[in-house]
mmCIF file of C-alpha atoms and ligand atoms in Angstrom:
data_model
loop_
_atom_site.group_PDB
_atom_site.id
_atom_site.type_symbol
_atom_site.label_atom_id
_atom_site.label_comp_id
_atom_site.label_asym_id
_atom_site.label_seq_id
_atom_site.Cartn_x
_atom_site.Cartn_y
_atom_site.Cartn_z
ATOM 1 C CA UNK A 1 88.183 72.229 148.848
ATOM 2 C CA UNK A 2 91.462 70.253 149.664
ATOM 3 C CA UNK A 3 94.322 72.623 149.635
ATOM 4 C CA UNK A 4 96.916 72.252 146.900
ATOM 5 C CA UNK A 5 100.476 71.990 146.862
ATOM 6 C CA UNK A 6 101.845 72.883 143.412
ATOM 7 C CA UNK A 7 105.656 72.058 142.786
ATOM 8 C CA UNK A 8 107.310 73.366 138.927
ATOM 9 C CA UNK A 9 105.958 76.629 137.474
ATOM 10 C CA UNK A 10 107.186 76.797 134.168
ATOM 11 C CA UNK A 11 105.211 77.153 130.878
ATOM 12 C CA UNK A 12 103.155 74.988 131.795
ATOM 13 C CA UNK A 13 103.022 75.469 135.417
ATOM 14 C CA UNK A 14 102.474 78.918 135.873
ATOM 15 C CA UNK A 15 98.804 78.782 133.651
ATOM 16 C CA UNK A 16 97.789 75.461 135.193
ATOM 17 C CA UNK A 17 98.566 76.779 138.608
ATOM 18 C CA UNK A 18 96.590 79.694 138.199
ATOM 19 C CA UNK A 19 93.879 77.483 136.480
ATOM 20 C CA UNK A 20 93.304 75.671 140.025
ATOM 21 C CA UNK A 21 93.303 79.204 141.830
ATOM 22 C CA UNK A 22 90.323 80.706 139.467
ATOM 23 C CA UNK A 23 88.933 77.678 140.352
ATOM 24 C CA UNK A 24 88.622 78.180 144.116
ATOM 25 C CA UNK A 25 91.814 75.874 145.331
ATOM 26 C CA UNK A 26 93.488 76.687 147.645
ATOM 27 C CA UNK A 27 97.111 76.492 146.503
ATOM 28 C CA UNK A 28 100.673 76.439 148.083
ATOM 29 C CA UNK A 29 103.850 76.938 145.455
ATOM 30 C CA UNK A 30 107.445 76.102 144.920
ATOM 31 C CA UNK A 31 109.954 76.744 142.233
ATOM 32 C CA UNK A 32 113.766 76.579 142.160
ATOM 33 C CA UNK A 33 112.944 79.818 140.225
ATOM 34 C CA UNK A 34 111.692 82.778 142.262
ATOM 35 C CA UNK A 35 110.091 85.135 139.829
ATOM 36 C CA UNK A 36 107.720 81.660 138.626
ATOM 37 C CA UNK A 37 106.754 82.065 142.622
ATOM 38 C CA UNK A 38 106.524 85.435 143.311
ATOM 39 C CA UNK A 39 104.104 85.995 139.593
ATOM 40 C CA UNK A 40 101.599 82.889 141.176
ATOM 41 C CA UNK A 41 101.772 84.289 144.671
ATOM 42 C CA UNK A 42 100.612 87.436 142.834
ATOM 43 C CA UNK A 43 97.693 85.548 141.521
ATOM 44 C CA UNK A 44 96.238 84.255 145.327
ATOM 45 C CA UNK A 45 99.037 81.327 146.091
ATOM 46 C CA UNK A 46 100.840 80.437 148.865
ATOM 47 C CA UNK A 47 104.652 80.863 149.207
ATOM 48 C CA UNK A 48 106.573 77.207 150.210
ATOM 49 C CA UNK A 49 109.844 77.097 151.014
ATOM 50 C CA UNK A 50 110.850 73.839 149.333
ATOM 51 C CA UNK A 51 108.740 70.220 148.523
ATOM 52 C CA UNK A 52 108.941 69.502 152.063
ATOM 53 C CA UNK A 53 107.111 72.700 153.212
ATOM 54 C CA UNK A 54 104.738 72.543 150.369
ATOM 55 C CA UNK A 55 103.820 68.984 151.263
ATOM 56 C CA UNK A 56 103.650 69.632 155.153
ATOM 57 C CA UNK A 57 100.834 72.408 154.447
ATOM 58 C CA UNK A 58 99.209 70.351 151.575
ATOM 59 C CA UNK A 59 96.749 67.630 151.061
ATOM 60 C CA UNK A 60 97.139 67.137 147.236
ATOM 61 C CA UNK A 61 101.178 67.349 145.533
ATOM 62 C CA UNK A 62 100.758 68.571 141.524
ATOM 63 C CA UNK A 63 104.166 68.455 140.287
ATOM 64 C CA UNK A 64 105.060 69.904 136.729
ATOM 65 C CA UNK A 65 108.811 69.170 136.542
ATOM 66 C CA UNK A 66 110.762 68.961 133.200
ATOM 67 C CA UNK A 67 111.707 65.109 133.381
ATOM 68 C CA UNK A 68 112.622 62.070 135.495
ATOM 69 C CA UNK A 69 115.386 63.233 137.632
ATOM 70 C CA UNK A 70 113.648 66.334 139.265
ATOM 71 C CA UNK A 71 110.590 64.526 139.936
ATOM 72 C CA UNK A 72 113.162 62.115 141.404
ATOM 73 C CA UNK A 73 114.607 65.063 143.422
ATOM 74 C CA UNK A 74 111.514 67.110 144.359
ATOM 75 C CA UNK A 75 109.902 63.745 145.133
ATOM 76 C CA UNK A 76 112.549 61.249 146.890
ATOM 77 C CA UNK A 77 115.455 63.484 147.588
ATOM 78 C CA UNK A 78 116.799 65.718 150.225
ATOM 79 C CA UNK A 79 113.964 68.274 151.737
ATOM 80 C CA UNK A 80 111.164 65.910 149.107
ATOM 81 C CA UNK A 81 107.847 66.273 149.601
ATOM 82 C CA UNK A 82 108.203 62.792 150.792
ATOM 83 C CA UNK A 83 109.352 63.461 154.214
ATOM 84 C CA UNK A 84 106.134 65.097 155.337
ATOM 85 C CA UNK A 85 103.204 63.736 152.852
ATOM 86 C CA UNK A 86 100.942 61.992 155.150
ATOM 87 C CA UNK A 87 99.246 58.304 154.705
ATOM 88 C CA UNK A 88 96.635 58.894 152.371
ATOM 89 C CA UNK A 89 97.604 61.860 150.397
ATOM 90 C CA UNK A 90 98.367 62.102 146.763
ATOM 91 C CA UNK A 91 101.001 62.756 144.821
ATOM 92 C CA UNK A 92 99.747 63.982 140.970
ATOM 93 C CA UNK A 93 102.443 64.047 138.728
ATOM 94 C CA UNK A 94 101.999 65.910 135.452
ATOM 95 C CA UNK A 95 105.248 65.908 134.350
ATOM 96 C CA UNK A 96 106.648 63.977 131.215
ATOM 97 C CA UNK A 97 108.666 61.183 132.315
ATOM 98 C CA UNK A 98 109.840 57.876 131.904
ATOM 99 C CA UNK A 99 106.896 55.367 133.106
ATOM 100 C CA UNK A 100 109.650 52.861 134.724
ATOM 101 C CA UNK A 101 110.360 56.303 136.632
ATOM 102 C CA UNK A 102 106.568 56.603 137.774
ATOM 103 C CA UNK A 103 106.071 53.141 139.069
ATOM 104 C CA UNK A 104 109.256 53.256 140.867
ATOM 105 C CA UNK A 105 108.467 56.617 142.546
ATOM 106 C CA UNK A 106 105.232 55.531 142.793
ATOM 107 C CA UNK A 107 105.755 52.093 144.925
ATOM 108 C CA UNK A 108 108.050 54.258 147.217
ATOM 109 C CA UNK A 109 105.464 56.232 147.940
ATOM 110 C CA UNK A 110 103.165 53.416 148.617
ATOM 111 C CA UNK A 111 106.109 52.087 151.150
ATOM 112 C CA UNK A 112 104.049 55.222 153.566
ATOM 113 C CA UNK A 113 101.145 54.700 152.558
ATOM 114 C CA UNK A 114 100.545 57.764 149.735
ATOM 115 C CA UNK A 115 98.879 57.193 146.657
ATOM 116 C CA UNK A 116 100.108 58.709 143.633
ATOM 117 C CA UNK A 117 98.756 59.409 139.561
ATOM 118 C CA UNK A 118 101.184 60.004 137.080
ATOM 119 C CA UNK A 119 98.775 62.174 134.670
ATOM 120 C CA UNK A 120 101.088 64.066 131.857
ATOM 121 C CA UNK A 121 99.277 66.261 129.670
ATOM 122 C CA UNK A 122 99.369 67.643 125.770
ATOM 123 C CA UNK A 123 98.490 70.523 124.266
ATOM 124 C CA UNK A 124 100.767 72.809 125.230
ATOM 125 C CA UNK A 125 101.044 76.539 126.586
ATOM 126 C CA UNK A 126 97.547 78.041 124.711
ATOM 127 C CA UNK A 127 95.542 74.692 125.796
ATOM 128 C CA UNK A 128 97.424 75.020 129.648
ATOM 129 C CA UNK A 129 96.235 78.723 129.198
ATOM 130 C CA UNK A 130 92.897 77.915 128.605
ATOM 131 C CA UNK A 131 92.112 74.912 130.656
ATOM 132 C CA UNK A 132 91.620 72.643 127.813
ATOM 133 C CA UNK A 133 95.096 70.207 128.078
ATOM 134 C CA UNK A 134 94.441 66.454 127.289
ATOM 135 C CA UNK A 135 95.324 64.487 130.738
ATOM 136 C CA UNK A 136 96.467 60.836 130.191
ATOM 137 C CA UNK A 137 96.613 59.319 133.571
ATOM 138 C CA UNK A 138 98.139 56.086 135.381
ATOM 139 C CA UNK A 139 96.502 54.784 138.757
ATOM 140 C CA UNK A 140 93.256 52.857 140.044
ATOM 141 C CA UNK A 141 89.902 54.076 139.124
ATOM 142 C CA UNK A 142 89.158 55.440 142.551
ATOM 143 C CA UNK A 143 91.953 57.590 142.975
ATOM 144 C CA UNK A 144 91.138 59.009 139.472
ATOM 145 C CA UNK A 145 87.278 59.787 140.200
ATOM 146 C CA UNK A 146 88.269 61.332 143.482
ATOM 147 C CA UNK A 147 90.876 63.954 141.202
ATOM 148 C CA UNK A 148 89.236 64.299 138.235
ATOM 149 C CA UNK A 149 87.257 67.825 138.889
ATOM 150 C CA UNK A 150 90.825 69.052 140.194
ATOM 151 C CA UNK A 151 92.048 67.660 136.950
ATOM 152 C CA UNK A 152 89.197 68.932 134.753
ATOM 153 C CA UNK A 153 90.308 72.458 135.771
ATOM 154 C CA UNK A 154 93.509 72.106 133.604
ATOM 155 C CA UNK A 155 92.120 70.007 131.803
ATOM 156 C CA UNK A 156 89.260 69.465 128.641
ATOM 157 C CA UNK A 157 89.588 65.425 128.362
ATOM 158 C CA UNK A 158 91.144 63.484 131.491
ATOM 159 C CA UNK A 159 91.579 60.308 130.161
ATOM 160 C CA UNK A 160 92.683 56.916 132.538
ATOM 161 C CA UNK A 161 94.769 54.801 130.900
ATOM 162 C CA UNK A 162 95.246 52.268 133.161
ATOM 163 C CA UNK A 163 97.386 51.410 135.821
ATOM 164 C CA UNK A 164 100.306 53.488 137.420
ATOM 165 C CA UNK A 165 102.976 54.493 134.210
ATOM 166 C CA UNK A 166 100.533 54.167 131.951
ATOM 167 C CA UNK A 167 99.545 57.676 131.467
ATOM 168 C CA UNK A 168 103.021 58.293 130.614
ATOM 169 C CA UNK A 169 103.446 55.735 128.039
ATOM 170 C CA UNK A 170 99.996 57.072 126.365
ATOM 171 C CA UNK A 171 102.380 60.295 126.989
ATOM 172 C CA UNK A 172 105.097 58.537 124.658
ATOM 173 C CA UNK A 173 102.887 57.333 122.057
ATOM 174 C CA UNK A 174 101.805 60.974 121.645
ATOM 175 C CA UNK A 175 105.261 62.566 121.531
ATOM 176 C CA UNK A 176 105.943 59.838 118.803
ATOM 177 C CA UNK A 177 103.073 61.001 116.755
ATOM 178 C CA UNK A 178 103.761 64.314 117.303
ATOM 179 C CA UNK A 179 107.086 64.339 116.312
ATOM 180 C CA UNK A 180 106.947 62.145 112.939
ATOM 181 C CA UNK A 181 104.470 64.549 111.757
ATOM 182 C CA UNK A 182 106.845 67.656 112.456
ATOM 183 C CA UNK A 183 109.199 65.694 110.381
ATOM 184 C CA UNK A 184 106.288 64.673 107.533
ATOM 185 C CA UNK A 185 105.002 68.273 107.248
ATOM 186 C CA UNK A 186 108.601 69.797 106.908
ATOM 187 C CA UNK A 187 109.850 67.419 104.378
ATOM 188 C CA UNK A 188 106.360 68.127 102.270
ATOM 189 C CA UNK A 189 106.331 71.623 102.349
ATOM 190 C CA UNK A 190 110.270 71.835 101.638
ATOM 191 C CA UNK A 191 109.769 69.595 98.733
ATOM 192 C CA UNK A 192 106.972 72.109 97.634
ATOM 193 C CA UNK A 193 109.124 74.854 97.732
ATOM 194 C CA UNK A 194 111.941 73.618 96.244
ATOM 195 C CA UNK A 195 109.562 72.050 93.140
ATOM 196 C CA UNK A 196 108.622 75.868 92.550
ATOM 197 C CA UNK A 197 105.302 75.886 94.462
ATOM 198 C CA UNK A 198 103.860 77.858 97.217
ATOM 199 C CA UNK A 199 103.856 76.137 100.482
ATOM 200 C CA UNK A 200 101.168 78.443 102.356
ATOM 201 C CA UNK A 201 98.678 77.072 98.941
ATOM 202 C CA UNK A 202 100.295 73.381 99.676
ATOM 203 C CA UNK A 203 98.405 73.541 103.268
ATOM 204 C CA UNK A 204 95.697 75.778 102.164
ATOM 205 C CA UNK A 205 94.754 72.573 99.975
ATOM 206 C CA UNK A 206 95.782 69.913 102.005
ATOM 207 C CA UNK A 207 94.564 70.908 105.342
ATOM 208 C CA UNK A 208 91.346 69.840 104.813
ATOM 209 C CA UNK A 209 92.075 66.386 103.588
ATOM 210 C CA UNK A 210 93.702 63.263 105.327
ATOM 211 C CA UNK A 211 96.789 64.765 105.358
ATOM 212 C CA UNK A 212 95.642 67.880 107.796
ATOM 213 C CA UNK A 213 96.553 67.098 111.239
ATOM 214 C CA UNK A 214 96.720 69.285 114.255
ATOM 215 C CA UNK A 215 99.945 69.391 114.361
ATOM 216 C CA UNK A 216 99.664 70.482 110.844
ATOM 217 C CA UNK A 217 97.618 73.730 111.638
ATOM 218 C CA UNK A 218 99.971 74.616 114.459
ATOM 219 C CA UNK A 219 103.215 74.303 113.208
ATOM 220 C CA UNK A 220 102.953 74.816 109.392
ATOM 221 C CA UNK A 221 102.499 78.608 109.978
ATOM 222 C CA UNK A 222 104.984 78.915 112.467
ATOM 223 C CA UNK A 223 107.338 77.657 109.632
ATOM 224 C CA UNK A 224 106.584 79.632 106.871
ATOM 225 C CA UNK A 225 106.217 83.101 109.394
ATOM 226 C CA UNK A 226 109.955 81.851 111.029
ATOM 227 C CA UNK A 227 108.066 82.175 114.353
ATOM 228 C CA UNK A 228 110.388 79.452 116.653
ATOM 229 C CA UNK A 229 109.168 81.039 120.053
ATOM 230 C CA UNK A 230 108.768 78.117 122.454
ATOM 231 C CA UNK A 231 106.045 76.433 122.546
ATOM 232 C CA UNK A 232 107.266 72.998 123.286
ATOM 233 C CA UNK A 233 111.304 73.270 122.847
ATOM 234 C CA UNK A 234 113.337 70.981 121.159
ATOM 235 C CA UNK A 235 115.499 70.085 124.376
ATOM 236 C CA UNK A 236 112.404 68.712 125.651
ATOM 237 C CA UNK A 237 111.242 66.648 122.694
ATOM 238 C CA UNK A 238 114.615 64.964 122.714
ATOM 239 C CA UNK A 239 114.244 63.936 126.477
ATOM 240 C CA UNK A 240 110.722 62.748 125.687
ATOM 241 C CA UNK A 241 112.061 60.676 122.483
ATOM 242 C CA UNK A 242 115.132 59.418 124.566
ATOM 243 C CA UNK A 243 112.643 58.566 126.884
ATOM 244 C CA UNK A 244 110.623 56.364 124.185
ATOM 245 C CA UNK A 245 113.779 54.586 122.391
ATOM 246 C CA UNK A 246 114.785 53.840 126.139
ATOM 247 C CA UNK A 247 111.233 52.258 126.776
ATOM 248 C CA UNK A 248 111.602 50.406 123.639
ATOM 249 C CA UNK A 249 115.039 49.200 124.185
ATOM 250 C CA UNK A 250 113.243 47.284 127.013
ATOM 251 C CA UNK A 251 110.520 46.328 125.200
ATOM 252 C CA UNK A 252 111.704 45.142 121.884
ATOM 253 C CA UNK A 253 109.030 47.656 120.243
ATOM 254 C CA UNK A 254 110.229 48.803 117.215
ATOM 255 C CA UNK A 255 110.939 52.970 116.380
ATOM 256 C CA UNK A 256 112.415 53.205 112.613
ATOM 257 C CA UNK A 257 110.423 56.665 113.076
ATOM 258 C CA UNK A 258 111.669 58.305 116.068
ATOM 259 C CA UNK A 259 115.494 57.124 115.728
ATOM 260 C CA UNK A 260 115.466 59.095 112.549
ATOM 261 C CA UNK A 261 113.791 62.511 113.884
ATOM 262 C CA UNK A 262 115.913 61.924 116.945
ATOM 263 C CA UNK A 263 118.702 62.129 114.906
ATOM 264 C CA UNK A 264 117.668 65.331 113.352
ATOM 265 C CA UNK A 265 116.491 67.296 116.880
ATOM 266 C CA UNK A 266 120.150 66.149 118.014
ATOM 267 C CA UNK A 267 121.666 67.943 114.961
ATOM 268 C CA UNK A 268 120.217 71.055 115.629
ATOM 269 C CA UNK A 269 120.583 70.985 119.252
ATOM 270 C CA UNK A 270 124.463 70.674 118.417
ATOM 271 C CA UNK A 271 123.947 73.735 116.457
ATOM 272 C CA UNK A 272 122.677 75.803 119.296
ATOM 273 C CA UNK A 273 118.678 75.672 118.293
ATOM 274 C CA UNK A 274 117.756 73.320 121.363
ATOM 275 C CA UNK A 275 115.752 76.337 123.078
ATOM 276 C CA UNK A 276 113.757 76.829 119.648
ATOM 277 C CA UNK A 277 110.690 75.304 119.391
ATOM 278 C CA UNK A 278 110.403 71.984 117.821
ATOM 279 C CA UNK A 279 108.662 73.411 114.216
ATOM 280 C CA UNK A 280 111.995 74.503 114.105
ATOM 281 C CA UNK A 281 112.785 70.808 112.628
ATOM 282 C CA UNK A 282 111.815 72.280 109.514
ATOM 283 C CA UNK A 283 115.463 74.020 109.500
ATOM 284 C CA UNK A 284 116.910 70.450 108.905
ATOM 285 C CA UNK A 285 115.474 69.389 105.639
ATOM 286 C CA UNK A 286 115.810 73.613 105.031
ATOM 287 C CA UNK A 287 119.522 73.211 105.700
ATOM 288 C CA UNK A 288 119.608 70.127 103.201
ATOM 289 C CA UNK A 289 117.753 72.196 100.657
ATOM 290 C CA UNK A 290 119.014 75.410 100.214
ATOM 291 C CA UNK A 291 116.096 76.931 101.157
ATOM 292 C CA UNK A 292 114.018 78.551 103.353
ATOM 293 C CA UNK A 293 109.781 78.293 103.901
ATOM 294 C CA UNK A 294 108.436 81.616 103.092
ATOM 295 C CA UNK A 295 104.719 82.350 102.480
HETATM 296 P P1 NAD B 1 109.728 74.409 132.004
HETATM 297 O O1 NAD B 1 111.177 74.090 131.888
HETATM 298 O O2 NAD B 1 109.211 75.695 131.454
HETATM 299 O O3 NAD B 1 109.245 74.296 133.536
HETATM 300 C C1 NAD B 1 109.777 73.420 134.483
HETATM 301 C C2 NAD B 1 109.832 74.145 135.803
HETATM 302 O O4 NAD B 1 110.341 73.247 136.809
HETATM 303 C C3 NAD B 1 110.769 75.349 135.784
HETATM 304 O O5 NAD B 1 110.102 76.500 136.275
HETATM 305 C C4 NAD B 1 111.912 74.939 136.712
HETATM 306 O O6 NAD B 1 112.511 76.006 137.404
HETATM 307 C C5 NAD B 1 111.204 73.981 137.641
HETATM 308 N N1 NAD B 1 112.132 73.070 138.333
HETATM 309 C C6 NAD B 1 113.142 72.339 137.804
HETATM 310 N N2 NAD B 1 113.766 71.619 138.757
HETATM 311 C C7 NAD B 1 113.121 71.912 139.921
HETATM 312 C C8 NAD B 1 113.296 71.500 141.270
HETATM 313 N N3 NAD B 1 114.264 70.637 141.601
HETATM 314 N N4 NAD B 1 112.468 72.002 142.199
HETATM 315 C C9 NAD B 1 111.476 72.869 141.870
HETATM 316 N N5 NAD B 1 111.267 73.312 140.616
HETATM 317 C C10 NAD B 1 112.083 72.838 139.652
HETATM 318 O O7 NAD B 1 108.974 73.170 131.319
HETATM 319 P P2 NAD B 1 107.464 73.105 130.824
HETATM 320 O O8 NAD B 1 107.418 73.431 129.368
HETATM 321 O O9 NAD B 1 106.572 73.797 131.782
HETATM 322 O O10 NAD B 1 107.225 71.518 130.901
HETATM 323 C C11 NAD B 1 106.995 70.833 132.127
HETATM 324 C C12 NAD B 1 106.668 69.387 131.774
HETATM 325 O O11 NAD B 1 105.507 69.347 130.934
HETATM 326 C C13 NAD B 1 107.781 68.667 131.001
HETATM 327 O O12 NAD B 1 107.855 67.332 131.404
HETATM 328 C C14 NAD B 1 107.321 68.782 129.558
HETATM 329 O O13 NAD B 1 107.844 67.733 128.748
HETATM 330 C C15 NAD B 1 105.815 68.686 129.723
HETATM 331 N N6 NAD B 1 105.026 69.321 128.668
HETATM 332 C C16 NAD B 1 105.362 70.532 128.163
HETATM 333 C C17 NAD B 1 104.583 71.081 127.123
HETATM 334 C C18 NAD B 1 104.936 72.414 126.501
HETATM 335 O O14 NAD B 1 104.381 72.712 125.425
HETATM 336 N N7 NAD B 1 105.798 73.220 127.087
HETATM 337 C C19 NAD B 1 103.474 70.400 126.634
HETATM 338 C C20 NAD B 1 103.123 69.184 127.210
HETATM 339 C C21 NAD B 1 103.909 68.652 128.222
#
């Protein structure tokens, strides 16, 4: 099995890291934070001692970084893992990041002769937990059928897109989704509540119907029980929606949607709740209201 070097153990990191160990991979680590190292190392890894290291002892690259300019960094700059990939290695990155960031990263890479995926992934902590993310990826088809049992350790559907970038603009797309219905089941169940009905009996009887959603399941509870333990944060929904309304911007692709949840995530990220996680949304139209969800 090709060894593994696996850069960014956060949330999601740390589980798909240790995902790729269970599964027999040999695996080499680095995180600007120690503890994330030391807790993997625990769990069979190798310690690197920066993206350079990792790469010089590594066939594969994972990176799981929070946006653009770290893959940037970890990638491209000072001590990157570009200084000692070698011609014909990969770089995967999982990360969520701007797709004109990918392809540029991407045909710098290429300049020595290293391929590269950009394969961001939903679902979250539980779904990194148990191996069962959703992959979107960017490349060409062989690179993808070479990766895809690495992949299909973290992963329950590993999906190719198309080419390089593309996985992260499927990435987009989903964040947009996601987000508009974070906004669609606050503003229905605070309407509920503040109409005199019981908003744990509004999603008992709409779950089932069209409006149920996954999205829906997860985060309605969370709301009612005031659980806002990241989860996804809302500092990182705001770089993903900057991300799409910058995309956009360069697309002409119209976002009535996402400019007006943006402007709500920035609101209570001004008010100190950007580490909350993004069901926390709810606390806007609450805020508006008067009220709060209860069961
Ligand atoms: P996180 O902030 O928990 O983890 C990021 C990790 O990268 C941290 O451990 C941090 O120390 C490390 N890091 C930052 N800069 C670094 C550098 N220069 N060198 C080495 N390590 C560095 O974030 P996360 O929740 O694990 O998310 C990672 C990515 O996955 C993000 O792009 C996010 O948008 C995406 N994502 C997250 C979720 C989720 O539910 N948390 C779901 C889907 C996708």
């Amino acid at each position: 099995m090709k060894k593994i070097g696996f850069i960014g153990l956060g949330i999601m990191g740390k589980p798909m890291s240790k995902n790729l160990l269970k599964a027999g991979y040999p695996l080499v680590v680095y995180d600007i934070v120690a503890t994330a190292v030391d807790e993997v190392v625990k769990a069979g890894a190798e310690k690197g001692a920066s993206p350079k290291d990792v790469a010089a002892k590594a066939d594969v690259i994972i990176t799981m970084l929070p946006n653009s300019p770290q893959v940037k960094e970890v990638v491209l700059g000072k001590d990157g893992v570009i200084e000692t990939m070698r011609p014909g290695s990969i770089l995967i990155d999982m990360s969520s990041i701007a797709p004109l960031v990918s392809r540029e990263v991407a045909a710098r890479l290429a300049e020595k002769k290293i391929r590269m995926l950009d394969a961001p992934v939903s679902g979250g902590e539980p779904k990194a937990i148990d191996g069962t993310l959703s992959i979107m990826v960017g490349g060409n088809q062989a690179d993808f059928d070479e990766f895809l049992p690495a992949m299909k350790t973290m992963g329950a559907s590993v999906v190719l897109c198309g080419e390089i970038g593309a996985g992260n603009v499927t990435k987009l797309a989903n964040q947009i989704v996601v987000a508009a219905n974070i906004a669609a089941v606050s503003e229905a169940l605070v309407l509920a509540t503040k109409a005199g009905v019981n908003p744990d009996l509004v999603f008992q009887a709409i779950r089932g119907g069209l409006a149920g959603s996954t999205v829906m399941n997860a985060k309605a509870p969370m709301m009612m029980d005031r659980n806002f333990k990241p989860g996804f944060r809302i500092n990182l929904h705001i770089k993903d929606l900057n991300n799409v309304l910058d995309t956009a911007k360069g697309i002409a692709a119209p976002t009535p949607l996402t400019d007006e949840v943006m402007k709500m995530m920035l609101s209570l990220r001004d008010e100190g709740m950007g580490d909350a996680d993004h069901s926390a949304l709810v606390r806007f139209y609450e805020k508006i209201a008067g009220i709060e969800l209860h069961r």
